[in-house]
Coordinates of C-alpha atoms and ligand atoms in Angstrom, one line a residue:
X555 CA 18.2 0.8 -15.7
X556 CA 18.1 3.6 -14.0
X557 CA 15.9 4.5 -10.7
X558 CA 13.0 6.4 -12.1
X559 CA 12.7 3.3 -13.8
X560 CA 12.5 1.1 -11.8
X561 CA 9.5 2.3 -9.7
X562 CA 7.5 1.8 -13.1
X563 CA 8.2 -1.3 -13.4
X564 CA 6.0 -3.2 -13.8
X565 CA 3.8 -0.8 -15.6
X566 CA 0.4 -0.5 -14.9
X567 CA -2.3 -1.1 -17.1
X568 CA -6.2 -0.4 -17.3
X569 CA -8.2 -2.3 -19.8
X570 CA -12.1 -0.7 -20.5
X571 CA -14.4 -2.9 -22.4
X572 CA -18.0 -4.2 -22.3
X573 CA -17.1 -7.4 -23.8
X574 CA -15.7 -9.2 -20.6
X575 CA -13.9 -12.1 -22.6
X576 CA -12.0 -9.5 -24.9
X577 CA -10.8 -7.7 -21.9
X578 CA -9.9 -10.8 -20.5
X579 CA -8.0 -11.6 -23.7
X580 CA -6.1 -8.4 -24.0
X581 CA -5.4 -8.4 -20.2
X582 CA -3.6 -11.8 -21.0
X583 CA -1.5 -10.8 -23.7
X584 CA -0.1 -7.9 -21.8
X585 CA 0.7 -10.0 -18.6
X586 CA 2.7 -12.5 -20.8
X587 CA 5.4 -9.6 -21.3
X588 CA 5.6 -8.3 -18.0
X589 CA 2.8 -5.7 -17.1
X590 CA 0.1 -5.5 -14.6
X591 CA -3.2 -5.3 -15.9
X592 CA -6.8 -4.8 -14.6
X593 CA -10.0 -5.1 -16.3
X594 CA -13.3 -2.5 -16.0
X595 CA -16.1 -4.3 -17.8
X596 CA -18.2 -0.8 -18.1
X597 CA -17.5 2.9 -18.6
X598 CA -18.5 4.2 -14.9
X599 CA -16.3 1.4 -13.5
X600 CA -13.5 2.6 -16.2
X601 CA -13.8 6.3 -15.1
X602 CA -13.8 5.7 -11.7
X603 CA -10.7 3.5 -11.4
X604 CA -8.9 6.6 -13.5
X605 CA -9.7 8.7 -11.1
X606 CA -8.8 6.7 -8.1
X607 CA -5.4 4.8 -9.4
X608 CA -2.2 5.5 -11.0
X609 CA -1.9 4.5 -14.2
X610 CA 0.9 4.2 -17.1
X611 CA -1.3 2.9 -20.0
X612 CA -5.1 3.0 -20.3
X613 CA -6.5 0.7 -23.1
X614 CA -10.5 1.7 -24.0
X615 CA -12.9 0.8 -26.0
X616 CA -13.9 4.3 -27.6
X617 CA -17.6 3.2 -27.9
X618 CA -19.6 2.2 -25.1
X619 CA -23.0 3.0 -23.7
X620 CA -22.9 5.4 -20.3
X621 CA -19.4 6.7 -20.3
X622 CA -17.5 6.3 -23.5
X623 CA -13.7 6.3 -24.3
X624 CA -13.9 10.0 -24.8
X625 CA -15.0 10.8 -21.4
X626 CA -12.2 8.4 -19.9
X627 CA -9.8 10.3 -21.7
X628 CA -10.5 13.1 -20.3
X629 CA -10.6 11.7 -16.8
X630 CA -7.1 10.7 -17.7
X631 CA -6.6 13.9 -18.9
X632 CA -7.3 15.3 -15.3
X633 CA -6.6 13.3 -13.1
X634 CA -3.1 11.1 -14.4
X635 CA 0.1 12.5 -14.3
X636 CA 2.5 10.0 -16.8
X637 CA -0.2 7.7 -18.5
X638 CA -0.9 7.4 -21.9
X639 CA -4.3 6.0 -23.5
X640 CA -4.8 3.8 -26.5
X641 CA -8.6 3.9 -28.0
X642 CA -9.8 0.5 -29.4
X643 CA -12.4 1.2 -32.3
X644 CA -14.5 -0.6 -35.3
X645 CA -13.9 0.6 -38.5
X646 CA -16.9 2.8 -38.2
X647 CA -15.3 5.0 -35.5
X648 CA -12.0 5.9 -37.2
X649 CA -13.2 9.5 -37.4
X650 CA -13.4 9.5 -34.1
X651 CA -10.8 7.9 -33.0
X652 CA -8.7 11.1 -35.0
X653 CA -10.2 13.4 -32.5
X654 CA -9.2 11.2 -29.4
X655 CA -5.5 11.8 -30.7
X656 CA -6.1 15.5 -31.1
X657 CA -7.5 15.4 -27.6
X658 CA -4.2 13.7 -26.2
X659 CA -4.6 10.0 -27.0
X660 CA -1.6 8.2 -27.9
X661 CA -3.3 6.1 -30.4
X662 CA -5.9 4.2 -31.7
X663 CA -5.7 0.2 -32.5
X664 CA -8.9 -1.0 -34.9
X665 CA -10.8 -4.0 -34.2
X666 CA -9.8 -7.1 -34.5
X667 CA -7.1 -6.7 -32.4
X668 CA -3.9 -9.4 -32.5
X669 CA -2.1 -10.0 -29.1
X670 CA 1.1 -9.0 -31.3
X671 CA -0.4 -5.5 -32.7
X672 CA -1.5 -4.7 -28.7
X673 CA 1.9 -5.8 -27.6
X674 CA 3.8 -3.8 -29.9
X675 CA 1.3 -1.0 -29.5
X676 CA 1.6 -0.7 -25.7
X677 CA 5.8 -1.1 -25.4
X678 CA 5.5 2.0 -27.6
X679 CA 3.3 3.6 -25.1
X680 CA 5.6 2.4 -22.5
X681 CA 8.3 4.1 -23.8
X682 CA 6.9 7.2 -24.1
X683 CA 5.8 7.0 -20.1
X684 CA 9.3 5.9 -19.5
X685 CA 11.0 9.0 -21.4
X686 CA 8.4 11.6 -19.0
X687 CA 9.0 9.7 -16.0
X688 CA 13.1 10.4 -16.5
X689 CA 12.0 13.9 -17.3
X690 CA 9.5 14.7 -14.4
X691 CA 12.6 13.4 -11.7
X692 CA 15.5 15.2 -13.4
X693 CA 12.9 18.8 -13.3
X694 CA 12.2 17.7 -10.1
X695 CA 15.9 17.3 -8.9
X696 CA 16.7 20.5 -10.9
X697 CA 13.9 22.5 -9.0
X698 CA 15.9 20.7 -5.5
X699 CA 18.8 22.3 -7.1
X700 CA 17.2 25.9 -7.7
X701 CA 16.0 27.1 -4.4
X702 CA 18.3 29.4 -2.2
X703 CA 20.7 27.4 -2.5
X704 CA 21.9 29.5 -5.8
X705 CA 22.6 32.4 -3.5
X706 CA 25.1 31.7 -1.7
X707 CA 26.0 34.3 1.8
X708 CA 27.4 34.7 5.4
X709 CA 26.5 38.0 6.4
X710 CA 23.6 39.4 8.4
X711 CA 22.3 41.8 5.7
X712 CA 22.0 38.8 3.5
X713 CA 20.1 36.5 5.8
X714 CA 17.5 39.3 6.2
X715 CA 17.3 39.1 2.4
X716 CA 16.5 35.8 2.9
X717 CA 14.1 35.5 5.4
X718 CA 12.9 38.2 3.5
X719 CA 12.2 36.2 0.1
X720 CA 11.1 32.7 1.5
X721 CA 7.9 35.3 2.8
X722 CA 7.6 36.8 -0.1
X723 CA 8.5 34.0 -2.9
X724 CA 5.3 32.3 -2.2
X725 CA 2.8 35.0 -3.0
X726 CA 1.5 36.6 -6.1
X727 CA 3.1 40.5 -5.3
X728 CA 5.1 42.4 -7.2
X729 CA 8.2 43.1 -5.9
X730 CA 10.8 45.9 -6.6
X731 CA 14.7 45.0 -6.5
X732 CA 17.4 47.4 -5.5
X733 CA 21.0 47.7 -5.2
X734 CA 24.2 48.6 -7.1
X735 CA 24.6 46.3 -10.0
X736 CA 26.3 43.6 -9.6
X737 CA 24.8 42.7 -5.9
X738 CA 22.5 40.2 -7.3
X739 CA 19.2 41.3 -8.0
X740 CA 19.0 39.2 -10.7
X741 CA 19.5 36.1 -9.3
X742 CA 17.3 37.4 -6.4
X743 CA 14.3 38.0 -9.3
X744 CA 15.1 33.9 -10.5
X745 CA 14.7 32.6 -6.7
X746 CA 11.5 34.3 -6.6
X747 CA 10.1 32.5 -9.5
X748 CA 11.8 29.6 -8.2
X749 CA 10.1 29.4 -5.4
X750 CA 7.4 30.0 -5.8
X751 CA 3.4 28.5 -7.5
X752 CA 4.6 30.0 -10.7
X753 CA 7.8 28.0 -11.0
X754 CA 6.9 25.6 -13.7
X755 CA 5.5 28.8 -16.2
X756 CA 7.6 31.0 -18.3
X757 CA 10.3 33.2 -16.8
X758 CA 10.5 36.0 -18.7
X759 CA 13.2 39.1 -18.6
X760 CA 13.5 42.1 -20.2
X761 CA 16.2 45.0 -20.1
X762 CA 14.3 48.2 -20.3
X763 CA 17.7 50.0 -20.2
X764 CA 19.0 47.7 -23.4
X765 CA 15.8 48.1 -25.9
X766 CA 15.2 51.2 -27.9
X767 CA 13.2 53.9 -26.4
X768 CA 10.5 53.8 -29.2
X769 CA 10.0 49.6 -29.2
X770 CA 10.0 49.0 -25.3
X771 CA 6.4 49.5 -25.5
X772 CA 6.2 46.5 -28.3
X773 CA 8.0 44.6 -26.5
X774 CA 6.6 44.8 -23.6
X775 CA 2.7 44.5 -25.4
X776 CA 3.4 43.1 -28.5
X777 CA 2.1 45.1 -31.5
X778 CA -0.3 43.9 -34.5
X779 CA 0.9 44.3 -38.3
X780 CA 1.0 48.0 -39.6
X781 CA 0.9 49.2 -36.1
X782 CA 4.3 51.4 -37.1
X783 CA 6.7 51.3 -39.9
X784 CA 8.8 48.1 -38.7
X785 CA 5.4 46.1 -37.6
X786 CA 5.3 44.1 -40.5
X787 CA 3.5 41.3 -38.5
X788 CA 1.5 40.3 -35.4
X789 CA 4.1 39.9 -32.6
X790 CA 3.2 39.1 -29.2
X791 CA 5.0 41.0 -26.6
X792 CA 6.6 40.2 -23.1
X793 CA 3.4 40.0 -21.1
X794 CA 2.0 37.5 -23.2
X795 CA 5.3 35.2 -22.9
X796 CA 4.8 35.5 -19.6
X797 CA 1.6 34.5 -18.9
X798 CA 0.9 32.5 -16.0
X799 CA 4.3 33.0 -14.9
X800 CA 6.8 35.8 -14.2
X801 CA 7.9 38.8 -15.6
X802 CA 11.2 40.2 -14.5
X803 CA 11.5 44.4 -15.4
X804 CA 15.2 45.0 -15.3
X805 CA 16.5 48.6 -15.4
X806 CA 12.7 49.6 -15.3
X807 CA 14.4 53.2 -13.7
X808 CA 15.0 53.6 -17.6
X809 CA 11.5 53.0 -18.7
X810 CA 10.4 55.9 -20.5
X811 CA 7.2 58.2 -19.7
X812 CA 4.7 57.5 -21.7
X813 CA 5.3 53.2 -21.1
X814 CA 5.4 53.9 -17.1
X815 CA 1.6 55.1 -17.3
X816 CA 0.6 51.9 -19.5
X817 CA 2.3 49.6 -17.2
X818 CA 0.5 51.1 -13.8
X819 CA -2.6 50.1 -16.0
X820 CA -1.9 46.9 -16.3
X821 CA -0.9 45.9 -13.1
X822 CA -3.7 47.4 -12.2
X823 CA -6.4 45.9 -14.7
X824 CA -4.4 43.2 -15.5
X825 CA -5.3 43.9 -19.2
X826 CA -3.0 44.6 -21.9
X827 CA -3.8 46.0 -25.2
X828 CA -0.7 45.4 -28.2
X829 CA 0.2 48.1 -29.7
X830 CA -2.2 49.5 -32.6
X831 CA -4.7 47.3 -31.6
X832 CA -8.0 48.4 -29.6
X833 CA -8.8 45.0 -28.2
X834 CA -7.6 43.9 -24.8
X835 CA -6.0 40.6 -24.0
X836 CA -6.4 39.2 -19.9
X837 CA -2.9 38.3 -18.9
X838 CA -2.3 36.4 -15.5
X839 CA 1.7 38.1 -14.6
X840 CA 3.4 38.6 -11.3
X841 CA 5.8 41.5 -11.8
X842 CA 9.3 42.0 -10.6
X843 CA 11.3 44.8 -11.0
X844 CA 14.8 46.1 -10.0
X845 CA 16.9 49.2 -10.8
X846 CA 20.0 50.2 -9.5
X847 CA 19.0 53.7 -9.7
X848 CA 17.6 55.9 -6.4
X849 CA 14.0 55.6 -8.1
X850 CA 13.3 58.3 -4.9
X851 CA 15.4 60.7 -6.3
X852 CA 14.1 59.7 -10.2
X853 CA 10.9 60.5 -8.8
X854 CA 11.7 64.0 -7.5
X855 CA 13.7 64.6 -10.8
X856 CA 10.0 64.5 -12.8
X857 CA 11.8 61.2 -14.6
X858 CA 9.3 58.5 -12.8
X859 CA 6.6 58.1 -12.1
X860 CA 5.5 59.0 -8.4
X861 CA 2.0 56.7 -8.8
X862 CA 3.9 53.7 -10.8
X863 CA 6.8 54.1 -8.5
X864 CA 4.2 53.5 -4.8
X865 CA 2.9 50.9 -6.9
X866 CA 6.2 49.1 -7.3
X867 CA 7.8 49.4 -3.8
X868 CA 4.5 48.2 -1.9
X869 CA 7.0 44.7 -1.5
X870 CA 11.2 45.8 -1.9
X871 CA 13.9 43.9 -1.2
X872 CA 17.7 45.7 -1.2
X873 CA 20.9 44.2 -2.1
X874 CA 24.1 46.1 0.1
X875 CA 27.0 46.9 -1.8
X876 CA 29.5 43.9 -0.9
X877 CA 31.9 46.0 0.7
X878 CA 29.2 46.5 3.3
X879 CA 28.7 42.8 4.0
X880 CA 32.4 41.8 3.7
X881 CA 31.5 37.9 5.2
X882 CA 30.0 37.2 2.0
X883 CA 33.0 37.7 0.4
X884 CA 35.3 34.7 0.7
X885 CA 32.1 32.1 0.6
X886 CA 31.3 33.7 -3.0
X887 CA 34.8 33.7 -3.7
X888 CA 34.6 29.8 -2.8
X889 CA 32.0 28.9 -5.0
X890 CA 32.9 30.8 -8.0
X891 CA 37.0 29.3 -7.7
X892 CA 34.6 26.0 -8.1
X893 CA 32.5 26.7 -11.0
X894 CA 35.2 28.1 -13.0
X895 CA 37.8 25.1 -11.9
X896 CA 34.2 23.2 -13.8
X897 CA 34.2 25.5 -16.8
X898 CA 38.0 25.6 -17.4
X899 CA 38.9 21.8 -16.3
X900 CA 41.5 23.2 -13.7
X901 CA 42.3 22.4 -10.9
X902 CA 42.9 25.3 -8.2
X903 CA 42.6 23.9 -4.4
X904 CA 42.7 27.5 -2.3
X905 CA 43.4 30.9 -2.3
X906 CA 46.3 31.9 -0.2
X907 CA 46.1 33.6 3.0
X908 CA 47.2 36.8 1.2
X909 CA 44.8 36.5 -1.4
X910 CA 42.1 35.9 1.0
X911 CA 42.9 39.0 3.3
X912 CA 43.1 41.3 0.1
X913 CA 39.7 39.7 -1.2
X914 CA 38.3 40.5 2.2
X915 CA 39.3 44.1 2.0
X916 CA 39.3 44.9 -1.3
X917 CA 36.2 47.8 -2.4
X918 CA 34.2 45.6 -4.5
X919 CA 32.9 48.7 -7.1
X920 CA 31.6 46.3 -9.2
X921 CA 30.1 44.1 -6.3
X922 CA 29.5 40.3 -6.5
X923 CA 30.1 40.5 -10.8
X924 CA 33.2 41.8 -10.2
X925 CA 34.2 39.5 -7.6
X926 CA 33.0 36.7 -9.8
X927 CA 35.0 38.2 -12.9
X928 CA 38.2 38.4 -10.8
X929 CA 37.8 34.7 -9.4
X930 CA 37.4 33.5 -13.3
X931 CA 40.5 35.3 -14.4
X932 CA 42.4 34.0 -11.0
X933 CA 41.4 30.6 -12.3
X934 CA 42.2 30.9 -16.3
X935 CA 45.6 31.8 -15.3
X936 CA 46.8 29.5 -12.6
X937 CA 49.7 27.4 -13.5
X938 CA 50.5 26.0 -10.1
X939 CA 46.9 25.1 -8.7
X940 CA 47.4 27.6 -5.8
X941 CA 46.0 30.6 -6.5
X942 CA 48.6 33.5 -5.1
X943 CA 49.0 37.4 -4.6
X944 CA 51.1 36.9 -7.8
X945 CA 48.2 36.0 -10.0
X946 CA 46.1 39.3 -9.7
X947 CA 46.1 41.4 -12.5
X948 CA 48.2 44.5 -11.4
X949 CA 45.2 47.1 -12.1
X950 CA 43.6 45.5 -9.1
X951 CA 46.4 46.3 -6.8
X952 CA 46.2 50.0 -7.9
X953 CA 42.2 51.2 -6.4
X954 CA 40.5 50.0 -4.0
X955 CA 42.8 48.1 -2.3
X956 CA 43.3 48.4 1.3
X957 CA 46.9 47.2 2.5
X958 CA 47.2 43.7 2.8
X959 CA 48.6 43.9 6.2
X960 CA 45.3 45.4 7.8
X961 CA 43.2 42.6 9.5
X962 CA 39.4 41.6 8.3
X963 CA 36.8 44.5 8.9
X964 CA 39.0 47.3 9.6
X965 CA 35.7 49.9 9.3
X966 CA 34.4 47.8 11.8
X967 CA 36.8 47.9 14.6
X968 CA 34.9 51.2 16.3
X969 CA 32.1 48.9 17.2
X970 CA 34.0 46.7 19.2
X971 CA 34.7 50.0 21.3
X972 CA 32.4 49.4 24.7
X973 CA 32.3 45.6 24.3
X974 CA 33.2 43.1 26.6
X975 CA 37.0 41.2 26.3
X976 CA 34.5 38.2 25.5
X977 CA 32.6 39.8 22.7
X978 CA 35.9 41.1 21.2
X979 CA 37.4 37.5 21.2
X980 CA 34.2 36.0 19.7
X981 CA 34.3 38.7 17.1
X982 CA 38.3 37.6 16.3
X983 CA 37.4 34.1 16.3
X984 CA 34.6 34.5 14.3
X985 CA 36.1 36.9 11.5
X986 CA 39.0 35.0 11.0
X987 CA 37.3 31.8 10.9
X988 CA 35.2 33.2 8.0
X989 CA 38.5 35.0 6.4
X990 CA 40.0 31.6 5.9
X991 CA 36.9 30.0 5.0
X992 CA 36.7 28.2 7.8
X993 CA 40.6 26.7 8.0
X994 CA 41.6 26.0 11.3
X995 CA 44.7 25.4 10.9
X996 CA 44.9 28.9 9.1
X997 CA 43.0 30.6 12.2
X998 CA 44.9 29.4 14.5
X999 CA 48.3 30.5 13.3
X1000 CA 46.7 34.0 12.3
X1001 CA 45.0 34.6 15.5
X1002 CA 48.6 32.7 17.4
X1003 CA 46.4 30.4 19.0
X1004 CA 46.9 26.0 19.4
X1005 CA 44.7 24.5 17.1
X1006 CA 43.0 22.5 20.3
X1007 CA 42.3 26.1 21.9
X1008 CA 40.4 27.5 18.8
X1009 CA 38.7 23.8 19.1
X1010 CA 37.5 24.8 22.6
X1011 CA 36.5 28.6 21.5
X1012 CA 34.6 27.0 18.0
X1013 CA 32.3 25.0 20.5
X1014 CA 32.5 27.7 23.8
X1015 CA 30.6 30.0 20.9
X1016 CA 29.1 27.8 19.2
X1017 CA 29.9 28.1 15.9
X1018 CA 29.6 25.5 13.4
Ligands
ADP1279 N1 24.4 35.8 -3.4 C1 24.9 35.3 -4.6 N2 25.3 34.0 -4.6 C2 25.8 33.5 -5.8 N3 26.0 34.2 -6.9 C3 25.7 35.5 -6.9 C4 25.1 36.1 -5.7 N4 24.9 37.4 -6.0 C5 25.3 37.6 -7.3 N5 25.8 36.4 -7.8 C6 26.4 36.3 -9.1 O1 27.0 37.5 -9.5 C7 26.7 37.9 -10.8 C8 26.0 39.2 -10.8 O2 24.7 39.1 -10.2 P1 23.4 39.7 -10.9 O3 22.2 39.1 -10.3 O4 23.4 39.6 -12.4 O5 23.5 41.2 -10.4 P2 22.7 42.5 -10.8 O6 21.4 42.0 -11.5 O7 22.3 43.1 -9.5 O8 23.5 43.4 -11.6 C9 25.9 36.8 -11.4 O9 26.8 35.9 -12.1 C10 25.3 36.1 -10.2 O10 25.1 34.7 -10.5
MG1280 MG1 21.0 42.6 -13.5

């Protein structure tokens, strides 16, 4: 069995009833296979243990005088996380018992009750608690899983970013994405959610760019039947997916006129009305949006929205081309030589020093999705495991390229102009540490060092 088992076992039990002795019966029958019972001869008591306990299974009478099995469901209701309640009942209080179940009780057992009907009942019960319990740890290991750790970087632009998010993450504001495509924001827009109160509601994308210029508005606000020619039903739209969670704008540079004055109302009123309908629907939304347009320049072209636009940048967050935060390179690289080695069962170890060096230096056009792209195609077509020079497409070698001789962060060489020697070594060390993905051996030769004296420069500058 596995873990999350184990800490149920043995399962917890509450038995409600007025009639001491049949508590006392049922209690008994439960113990015999394995769970842990306690009794609450009234309602109050019942309610109040519910509220103060963790429970797995709550047994109740449905009718009692005070506080009833109704109103200790729905103090189980509120206050347990992974229990499930069975209502006991007469014959009289079937009907009843039916509304229980539609208010969330597992079932109902009718009086007289057997020790072998209440066993059997309950291990069904069990099971259920069992099946959410696996559940609730594998979401919670997968939320573990999703927090920055998804984006993975070196450089200093990137860190900002960061530092930048985990402030913003947490709050309900809008925020507006920028950068080239390809630089992320999309995975940006997911860590948000991710991170923050919203992370267990819907998140919800839409490419304004990719829908048709007359149905973004539908989409966006749903429409109700005969609204247009195609509206041959209610639909709900975007916002209303969304609710209570997160809705991600892509492109929203593309968004036409007319639907860039509707949404400034509603992140304003926070009201949306679908489309050929006059009634308006409350929707509870935090709103990303990215573009990799210059929304500035959009602005002063009369295509958007100078008010909508204000609105949007009040919280921004900009993605750098690659090329001008070159460290991130080679750790991307890394990670995605990993997941593909996962999606295509190979092998690869490393990228040669070559390949590394031209990785550094290449002009990523197509930023972090080309990158990605290139490290997927590197992968399909090793043969040998090491991935070589050799195994580029020749395109690549064509544009963009600088020559393969040049060392790490050529543009960057003026700044070291005006430095100390000391500054310019922990610059060299540092770079070519990073260009080898942290190899020493590899540094050292590059750099024509002993491996012990790059040992004694890695801890002189501290670097980890
Ligand atoms: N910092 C990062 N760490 C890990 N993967 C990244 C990072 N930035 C981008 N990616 C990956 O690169 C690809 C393109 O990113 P995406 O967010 O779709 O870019 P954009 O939306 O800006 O066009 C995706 O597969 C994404 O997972
Ligand atoms: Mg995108």
């Amino acid at each position: 069995m596995s873990e999350e088992n184990n800490n149920l076992v043995p399962l917890k039990v509450l038995l409600v009833d007025n009639d001491p002795d049949h508590a006392e019966a049922m209690a008994e029958s439960l113990e015999r296979i394995g769970y842990e019972c306690k009794i609450a001869t009234s309602g109050p008591e019942g309610a109040k243990l519910v509220d103060e306990y963790s429970w797995n299974i709550v047994v109740t009478d449905l009718v009692m005088n005070d506080v009833d099995g109704m109103e200790i469901l729905r103090h189980a209701n509120e206050k347990q996380t992974n229990c499930e309640v069975i209502m006991v009942t007469g014959h009289a209080s079937v009907p009843k018992a039916v509304e229980a179940m539609q208010q969330g009780a597992f079932t109902f057992l009718e009086k007289p009750i057997t020790p072998k009907r209440l066993q059997a009942v309950s291990s069904k019960a069990a099971d259920s608690v069992r099946l959410r319990s696996q559940n609730l740890a594998l979401h919670s290991r997968l939320d573990e899983k999703f927090g920055y750790e998804n984006l993975i970087y070196a450089s200093e632009s990137m860190k900002n970013v960061i530092t930048r998010l985990k402030r913003i993450a947490p709050t309900d504001a809008g925020v507006l994405i920028t950068g080239e495509t390809g630089t992320g924001k999309d995975v940006v827009a997911q860590a948000i959610h991710q991170n923050s109160p919203r992370k267990k509601k819907p998140f919800v994308a839409i490419n304004t760019a990719a829908v048709a210029e007359h149905l973004v508005e539908s989409e966006l606000f749903g429409h109700v039947k005969g609204a247009f020619t195609d509206a041959i039903s209610d639909r709900i739209g975007k916002f209303e997916y969304a609710n209570g969670g997160t809705l991600f704008l892509d492109e929203v540079g593309d968004m036409p006129m007319a639907t860039q004055i509707k949404l400034l109302r509603v992140l304003e009123e926070r009201k949306i009305t679908r489309v050929g309908d006059n009634k308006e629907i409350d929707v509870n939304v935090r709103v990303l949006a990215a573009t990799n347009q210059d929304l500035e320049a959009q602005v002063a072209a009369g295509k958007f929205r100078a008010d909508l636009y204000y609105r949007l940048k009040i919280v921004s967050v900009h993605l750098d081309p690659l090329a001008e935060r070159r460290e991130d390179i080679i750790p991307l690289a890394d990670r995605f030589r990993k997941m593909a080695n996962q999606k295509h069962h190979k092998k690869t170890r490393n990228f040669s020093p070559e390949l590394r060096r031209w990785m550094f230096n290449y002009t990523w056009t197509g930023n972090v999705r080309q990158l990605k792209n290139v490290v997927e195609s590197l992968v399909v077509l090793d043969i040998d495991s090491e991935l070589d020079m050799d195994d580029l497409s020749p395109d690549l070698l064509g544009t963009g390229a600088a020559p393969v001789n040049s060392s790490p962060g050529d543009s960057s060489h003026s700044v070291l102009i005006g430095q100390s020697l000391e500054e310019i070594e922990k610059w060299a060390y540092e770079n070519t540490l990073n260009l080898t993905g942290g190899n020493r051996e590899e540094t050292a030769r590059i750099l024509g060092v002993s491996e012990r004296t790059l040992y004694r420069k890695i801890n002189q500058f501290g670097f980890n």
